PDB file of C-alpha atoms in Angstrom:
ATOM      1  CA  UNK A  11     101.098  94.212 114.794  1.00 97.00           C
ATOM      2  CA  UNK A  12      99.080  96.609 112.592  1.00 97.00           C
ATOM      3  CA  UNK A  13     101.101  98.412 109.076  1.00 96.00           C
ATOM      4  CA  UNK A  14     101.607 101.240 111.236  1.00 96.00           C
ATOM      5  CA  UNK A  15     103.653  99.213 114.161  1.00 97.00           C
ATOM      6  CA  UNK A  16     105.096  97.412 110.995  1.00 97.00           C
ATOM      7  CA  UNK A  17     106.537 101.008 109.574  1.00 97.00           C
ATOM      8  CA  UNK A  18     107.462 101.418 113.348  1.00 96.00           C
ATOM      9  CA  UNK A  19     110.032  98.922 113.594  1.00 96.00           C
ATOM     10  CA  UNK A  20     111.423  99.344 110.101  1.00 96.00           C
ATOM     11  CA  UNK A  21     111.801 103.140 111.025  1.00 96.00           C
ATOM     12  CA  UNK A  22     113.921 101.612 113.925  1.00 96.00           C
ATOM     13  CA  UNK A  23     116.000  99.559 112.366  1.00 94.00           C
ATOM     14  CA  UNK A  24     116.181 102.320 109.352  1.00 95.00           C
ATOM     15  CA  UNK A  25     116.892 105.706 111.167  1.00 95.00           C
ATOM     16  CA  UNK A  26     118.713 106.927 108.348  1.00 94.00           C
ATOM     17  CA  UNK A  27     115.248 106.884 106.175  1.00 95.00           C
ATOM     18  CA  UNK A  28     112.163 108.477 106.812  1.00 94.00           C
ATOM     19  CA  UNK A  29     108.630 107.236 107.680  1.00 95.00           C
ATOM     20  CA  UNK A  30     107.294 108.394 104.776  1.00 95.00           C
ATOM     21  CA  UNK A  31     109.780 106.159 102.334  1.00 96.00           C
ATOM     22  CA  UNK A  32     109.208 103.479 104.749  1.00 97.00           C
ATOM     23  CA  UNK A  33     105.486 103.803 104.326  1.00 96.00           C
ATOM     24  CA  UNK A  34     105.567 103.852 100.543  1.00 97.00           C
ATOM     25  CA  UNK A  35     107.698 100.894 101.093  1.00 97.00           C
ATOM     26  CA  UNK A  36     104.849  98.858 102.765  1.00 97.00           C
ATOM     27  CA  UNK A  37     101.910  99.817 100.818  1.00 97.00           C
ATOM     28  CA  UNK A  38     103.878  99.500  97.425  1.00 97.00           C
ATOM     29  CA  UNK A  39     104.792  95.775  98.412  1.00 97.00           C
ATOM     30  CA  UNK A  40     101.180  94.855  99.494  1.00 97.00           C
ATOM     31  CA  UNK A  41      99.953  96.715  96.411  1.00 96.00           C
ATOM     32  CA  UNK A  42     102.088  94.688  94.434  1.00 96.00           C
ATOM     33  CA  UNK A  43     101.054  91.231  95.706  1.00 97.00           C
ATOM     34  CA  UNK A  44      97.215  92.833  95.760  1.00 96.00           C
ATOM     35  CA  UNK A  45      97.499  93.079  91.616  1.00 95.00           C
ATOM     36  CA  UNK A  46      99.490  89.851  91.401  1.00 95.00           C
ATOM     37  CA  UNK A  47      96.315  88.231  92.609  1.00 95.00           C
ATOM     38  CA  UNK A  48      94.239  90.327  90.929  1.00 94.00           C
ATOM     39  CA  UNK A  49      95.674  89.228  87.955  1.00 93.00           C
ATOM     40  CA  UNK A  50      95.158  85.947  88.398  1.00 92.00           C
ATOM     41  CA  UNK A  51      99.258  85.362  89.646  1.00 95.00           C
ATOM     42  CA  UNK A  52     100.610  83.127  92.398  1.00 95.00           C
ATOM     43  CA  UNK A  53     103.371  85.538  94.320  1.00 97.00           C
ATOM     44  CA  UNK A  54     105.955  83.173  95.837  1.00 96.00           C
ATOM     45  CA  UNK A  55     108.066  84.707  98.685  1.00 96.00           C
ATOM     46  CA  UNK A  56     110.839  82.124  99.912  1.00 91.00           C
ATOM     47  CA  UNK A  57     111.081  81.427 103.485  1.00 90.00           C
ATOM     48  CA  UNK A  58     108.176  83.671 104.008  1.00 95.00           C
ATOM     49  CA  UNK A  59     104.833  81.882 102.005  1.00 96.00           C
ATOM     50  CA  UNK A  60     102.935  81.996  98.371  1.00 96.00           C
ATOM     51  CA  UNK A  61      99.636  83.728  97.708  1.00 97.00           C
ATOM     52  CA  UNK A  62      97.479  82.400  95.081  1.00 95.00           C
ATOM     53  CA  UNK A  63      94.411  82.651  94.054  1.00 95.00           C
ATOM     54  CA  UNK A  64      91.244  80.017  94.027  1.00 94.00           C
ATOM     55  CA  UNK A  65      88.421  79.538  92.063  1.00 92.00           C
ATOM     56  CA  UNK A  66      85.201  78.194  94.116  1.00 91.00           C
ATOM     57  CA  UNK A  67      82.125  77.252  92.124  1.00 92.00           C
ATOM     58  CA  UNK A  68      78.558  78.820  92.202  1.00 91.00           C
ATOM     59  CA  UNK A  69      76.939  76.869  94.914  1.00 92.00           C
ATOM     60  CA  UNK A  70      73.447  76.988  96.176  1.00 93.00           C
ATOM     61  CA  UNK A  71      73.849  78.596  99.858  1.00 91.00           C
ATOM     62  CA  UNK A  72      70.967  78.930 102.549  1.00 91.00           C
ATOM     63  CA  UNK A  73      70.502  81.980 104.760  1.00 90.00           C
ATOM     64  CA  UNK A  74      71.160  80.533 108.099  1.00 89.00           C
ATOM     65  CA  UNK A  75      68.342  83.203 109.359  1.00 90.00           C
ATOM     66  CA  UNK A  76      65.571  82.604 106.969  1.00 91.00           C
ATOM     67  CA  UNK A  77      66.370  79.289 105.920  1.00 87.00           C
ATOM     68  CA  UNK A  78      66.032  80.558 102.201  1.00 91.00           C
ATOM     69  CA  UNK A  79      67.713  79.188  99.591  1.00 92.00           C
ATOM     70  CA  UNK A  80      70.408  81.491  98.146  1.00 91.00           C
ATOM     71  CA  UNK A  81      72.126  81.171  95.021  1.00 91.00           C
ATOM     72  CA  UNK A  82      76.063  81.759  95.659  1.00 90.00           C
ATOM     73  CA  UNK A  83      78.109  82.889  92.381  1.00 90.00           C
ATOM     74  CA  UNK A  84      81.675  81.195  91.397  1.00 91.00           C
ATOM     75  CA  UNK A  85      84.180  84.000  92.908  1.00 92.00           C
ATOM     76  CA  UNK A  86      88.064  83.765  93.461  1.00 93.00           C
ATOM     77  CA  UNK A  87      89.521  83.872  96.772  1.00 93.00           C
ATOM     78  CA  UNK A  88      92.710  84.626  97.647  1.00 95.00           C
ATOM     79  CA  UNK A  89      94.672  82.237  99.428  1.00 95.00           C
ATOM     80  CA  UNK A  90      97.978  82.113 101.103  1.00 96.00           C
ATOM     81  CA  UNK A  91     100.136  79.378 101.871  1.00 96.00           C
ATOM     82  CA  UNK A  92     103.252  79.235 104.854  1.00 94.00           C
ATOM     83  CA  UNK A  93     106.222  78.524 103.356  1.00 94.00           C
ATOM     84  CA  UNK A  94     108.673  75.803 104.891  1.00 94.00           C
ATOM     85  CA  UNK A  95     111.264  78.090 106.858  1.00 94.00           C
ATOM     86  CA  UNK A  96     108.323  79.958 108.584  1.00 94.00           C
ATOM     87  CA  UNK A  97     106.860  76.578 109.471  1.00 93.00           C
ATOM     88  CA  UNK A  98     109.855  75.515 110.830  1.00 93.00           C
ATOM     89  CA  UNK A  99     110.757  78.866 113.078  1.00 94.00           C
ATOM     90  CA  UNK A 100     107.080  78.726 113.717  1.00 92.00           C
ATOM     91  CA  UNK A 101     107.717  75.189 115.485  1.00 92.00           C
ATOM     92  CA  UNK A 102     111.131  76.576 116.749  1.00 84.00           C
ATOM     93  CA  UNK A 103     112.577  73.224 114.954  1.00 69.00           C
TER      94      UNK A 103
ATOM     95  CA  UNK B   7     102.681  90.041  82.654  1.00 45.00           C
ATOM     96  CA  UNK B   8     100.999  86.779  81.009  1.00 47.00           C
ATOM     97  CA  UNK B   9      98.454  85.277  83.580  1.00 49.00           C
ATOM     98  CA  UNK B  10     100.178  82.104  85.109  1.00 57.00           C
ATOM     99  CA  UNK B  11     103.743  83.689  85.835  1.00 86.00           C
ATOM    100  CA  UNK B  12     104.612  84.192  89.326  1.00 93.00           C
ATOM    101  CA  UNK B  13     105.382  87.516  91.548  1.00 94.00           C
ATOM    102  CA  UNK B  14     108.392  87.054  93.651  1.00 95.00           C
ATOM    103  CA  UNK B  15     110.662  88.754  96.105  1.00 94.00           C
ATOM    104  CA  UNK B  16     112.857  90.599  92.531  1.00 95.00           C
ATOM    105  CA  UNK B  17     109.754  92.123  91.698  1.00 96.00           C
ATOM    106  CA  UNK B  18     108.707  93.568  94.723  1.00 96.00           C
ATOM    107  CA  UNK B  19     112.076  95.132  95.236  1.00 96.00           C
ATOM    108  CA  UNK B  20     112.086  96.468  91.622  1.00 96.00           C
ATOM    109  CA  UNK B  21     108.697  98.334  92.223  1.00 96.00           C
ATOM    110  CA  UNK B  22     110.104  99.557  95.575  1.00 96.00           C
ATOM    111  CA  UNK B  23     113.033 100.929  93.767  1.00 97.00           C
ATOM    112  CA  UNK B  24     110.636 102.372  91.038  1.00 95.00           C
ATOM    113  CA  UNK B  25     107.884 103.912  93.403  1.00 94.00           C
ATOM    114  CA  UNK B  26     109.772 105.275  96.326  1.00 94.00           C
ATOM    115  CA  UNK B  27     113.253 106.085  94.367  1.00 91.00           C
ATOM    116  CA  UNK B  28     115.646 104.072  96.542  1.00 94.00           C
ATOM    117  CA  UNK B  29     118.808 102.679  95.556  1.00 95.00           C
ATOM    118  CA  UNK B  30     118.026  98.902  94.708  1.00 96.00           C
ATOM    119  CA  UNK B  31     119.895  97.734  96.832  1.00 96.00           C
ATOM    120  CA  UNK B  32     117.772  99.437  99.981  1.00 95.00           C
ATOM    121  CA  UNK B  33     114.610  98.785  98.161  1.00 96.00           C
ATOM    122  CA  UNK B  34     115.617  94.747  97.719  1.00 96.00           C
ATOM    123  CA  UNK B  35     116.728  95.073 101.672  1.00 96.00           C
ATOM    124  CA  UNK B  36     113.686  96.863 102.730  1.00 97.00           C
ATOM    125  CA  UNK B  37     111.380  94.021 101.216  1.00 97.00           C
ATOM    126  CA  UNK B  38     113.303  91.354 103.343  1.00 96.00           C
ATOM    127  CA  UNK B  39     112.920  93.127 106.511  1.00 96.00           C
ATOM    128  CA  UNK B  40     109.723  93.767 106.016  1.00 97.00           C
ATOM    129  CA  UNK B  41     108.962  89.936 105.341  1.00 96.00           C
ATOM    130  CA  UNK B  42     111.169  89.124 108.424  1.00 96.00           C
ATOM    131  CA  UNK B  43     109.605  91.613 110.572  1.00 96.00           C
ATOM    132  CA  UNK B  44     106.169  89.933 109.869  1.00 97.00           C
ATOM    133  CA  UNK B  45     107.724  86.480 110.446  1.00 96.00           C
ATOM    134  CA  UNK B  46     109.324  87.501 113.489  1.00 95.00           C
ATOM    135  CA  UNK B  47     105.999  89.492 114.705  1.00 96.00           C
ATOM    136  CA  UNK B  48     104.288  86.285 114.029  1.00 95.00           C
ATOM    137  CA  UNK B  49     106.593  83.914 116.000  1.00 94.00           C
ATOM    138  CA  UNK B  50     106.326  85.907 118.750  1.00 93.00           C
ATOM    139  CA  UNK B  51     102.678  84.970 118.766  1.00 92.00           C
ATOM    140  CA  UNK B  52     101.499  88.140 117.374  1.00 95.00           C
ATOM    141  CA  UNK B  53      98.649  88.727 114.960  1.00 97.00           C
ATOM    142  CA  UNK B  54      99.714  90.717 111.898  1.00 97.00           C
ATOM    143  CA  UNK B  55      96.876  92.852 110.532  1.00 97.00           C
ATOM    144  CA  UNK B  56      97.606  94.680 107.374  1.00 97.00           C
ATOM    145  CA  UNK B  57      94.562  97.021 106.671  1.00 94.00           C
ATOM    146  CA  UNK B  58      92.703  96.205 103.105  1.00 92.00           C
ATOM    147  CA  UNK B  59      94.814  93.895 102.618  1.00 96.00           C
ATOM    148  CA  UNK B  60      94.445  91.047 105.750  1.00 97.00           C
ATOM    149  CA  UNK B  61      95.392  89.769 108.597  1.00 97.00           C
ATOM    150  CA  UNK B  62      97.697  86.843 109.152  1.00 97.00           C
ATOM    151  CA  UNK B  63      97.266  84.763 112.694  1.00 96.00           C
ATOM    152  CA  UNK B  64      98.625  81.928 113.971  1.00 94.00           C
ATOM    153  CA  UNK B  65      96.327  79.037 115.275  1.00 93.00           C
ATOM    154  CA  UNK B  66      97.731  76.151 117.547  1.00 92.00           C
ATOM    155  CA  UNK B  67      96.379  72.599 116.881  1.00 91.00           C
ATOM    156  CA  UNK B  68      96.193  69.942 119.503  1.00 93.00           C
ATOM    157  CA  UNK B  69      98.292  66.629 118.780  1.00 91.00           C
ATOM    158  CA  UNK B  70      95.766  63.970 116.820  1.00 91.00           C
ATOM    159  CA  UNK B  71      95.888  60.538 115.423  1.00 92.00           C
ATOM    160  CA  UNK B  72      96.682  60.577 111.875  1.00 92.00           C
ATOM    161  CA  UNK B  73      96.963  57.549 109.182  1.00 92.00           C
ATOM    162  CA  UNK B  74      99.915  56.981 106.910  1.00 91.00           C
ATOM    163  CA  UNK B  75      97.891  56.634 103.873  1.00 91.00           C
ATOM    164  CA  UNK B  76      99.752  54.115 102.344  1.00 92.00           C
ATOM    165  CA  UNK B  77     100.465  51.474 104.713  1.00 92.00           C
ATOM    166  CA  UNK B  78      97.073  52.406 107.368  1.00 88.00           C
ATOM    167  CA  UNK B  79      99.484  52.792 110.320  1.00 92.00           C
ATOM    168  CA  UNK B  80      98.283  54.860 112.811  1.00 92.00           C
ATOM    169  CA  UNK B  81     100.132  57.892 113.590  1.00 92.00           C
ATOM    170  CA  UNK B  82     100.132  60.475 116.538  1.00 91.00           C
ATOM    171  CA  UNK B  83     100.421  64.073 114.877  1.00 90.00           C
ATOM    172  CA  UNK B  84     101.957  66.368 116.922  1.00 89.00           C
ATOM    173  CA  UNK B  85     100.791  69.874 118.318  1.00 91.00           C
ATOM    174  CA  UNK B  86     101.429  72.177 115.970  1.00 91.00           C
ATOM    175  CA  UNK B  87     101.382  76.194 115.046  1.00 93.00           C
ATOM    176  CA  UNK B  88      99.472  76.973 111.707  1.00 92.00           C
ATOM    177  CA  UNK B  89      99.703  80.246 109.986  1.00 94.00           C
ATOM    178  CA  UNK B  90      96.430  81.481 108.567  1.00 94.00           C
ATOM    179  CA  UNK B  91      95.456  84.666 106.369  1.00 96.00           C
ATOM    180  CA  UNK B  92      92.270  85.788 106.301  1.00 96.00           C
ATOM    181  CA  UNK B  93      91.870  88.220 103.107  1.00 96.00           C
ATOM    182  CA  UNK B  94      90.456  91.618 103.641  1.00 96.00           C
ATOM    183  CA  UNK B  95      86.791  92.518 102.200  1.00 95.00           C
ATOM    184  CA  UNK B  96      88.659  95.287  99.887  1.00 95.00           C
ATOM    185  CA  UNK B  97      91.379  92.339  98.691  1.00 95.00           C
ATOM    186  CA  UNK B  98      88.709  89.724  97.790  1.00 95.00           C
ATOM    187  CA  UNK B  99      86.587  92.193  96.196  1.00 94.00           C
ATOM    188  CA  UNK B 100      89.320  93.672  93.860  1.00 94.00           C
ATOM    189  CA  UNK B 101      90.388  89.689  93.080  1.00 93.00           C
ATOM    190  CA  UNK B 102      86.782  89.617  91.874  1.00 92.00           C
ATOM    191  CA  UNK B 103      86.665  93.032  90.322  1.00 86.00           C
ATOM    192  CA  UNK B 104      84.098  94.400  92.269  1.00 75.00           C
ATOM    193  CA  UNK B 105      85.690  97.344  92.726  1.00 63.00           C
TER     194      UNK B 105
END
């Protein structure tokens, strides 16, 4: 399912609003979580899953074509966890 | 918002209701269906790609022997579905303000 298929099958279940709102709703959620993590925030959606963010230290990488030594920086990566409920429904438990 | 405080499903509706100018009550329905649409898109085995943000897929992982770490029992795990999000280039490099 891409955004667009997403805004699809609100717009179905929604045909009293129009794509555009329905749009605006999609991109203003994930733009939402987006500066959450940005800002260094967890966002914790019940039932659905929490984003956070990680730190990972500089490390000293290779490049697997050259076999060079590469110096990797510290960066943050996002990272999202499944919340129970979806684990469960996921396992059809 | 101080670093360390968490995002959840309130605040997402309240920016829905600010940015699109729905009644809050829509916007804090919209946000669920939204979240259950992706839940339900992903039971059904689909792969949910959001573009610059990331996709979310679900992997399934063969039953393995697993150890109760406190008493060393040996334990079968069973197959399993596992949810995974893979961050979009544009996501990871705003997190790192490369942007």
């Amino acid at each position: 399912m891409t955004k667009s298929e997403l805004i699809q099958r609100l717009s179905t279940a929604n045909p009293h609003l129009h794509n555009q709102d329905l749009e605006r709703v999609v991109n203003t959620v994930l733009e939402e979580i987006a500066e959450a993590l940005t800002r260094g925030e967890r966002v914790e959606l019940r039932g659905f899953g929490a984003f956070s963010v990680r730190e990972r230290d500089a490390r000293l990488g290779r490049n697997p074509r050259t076999g060079e030594k590469v110096k990797v920086p510290a960066k943050r990566t996002p990272f999202f966890k499944m919340g129970k409920e979806l684990k469960e429904r996921l396992n059809d438990k | 918002m101080a670093k360390g405080s968490t995002l959840t499903r309130a605040h997402l509706a309240e920016a829905v209701y600010h940015d699109v100018g729905l009644s809050r009550k829509s916007s804090s329905q919209l946000v669920e269906q939204m979240l259950e649409e992706v839940c339900k898109a992903l039971i059904n085995g689909e792969t949910v790609k959001l573009s610059s943000f990331g996709n979310f897929a679900v992997r399934s992982k063969k039953q393995r022997m697993g150890r109760n770490p406190k008493t060393g029992e040996e334990v079968p795990i069973d197959p399993r579905k596992v949810l995974v999000f893979r961050a979009s280039h544009v996501l990871k490099d705003r997190i790192n303000g490369d942007d």
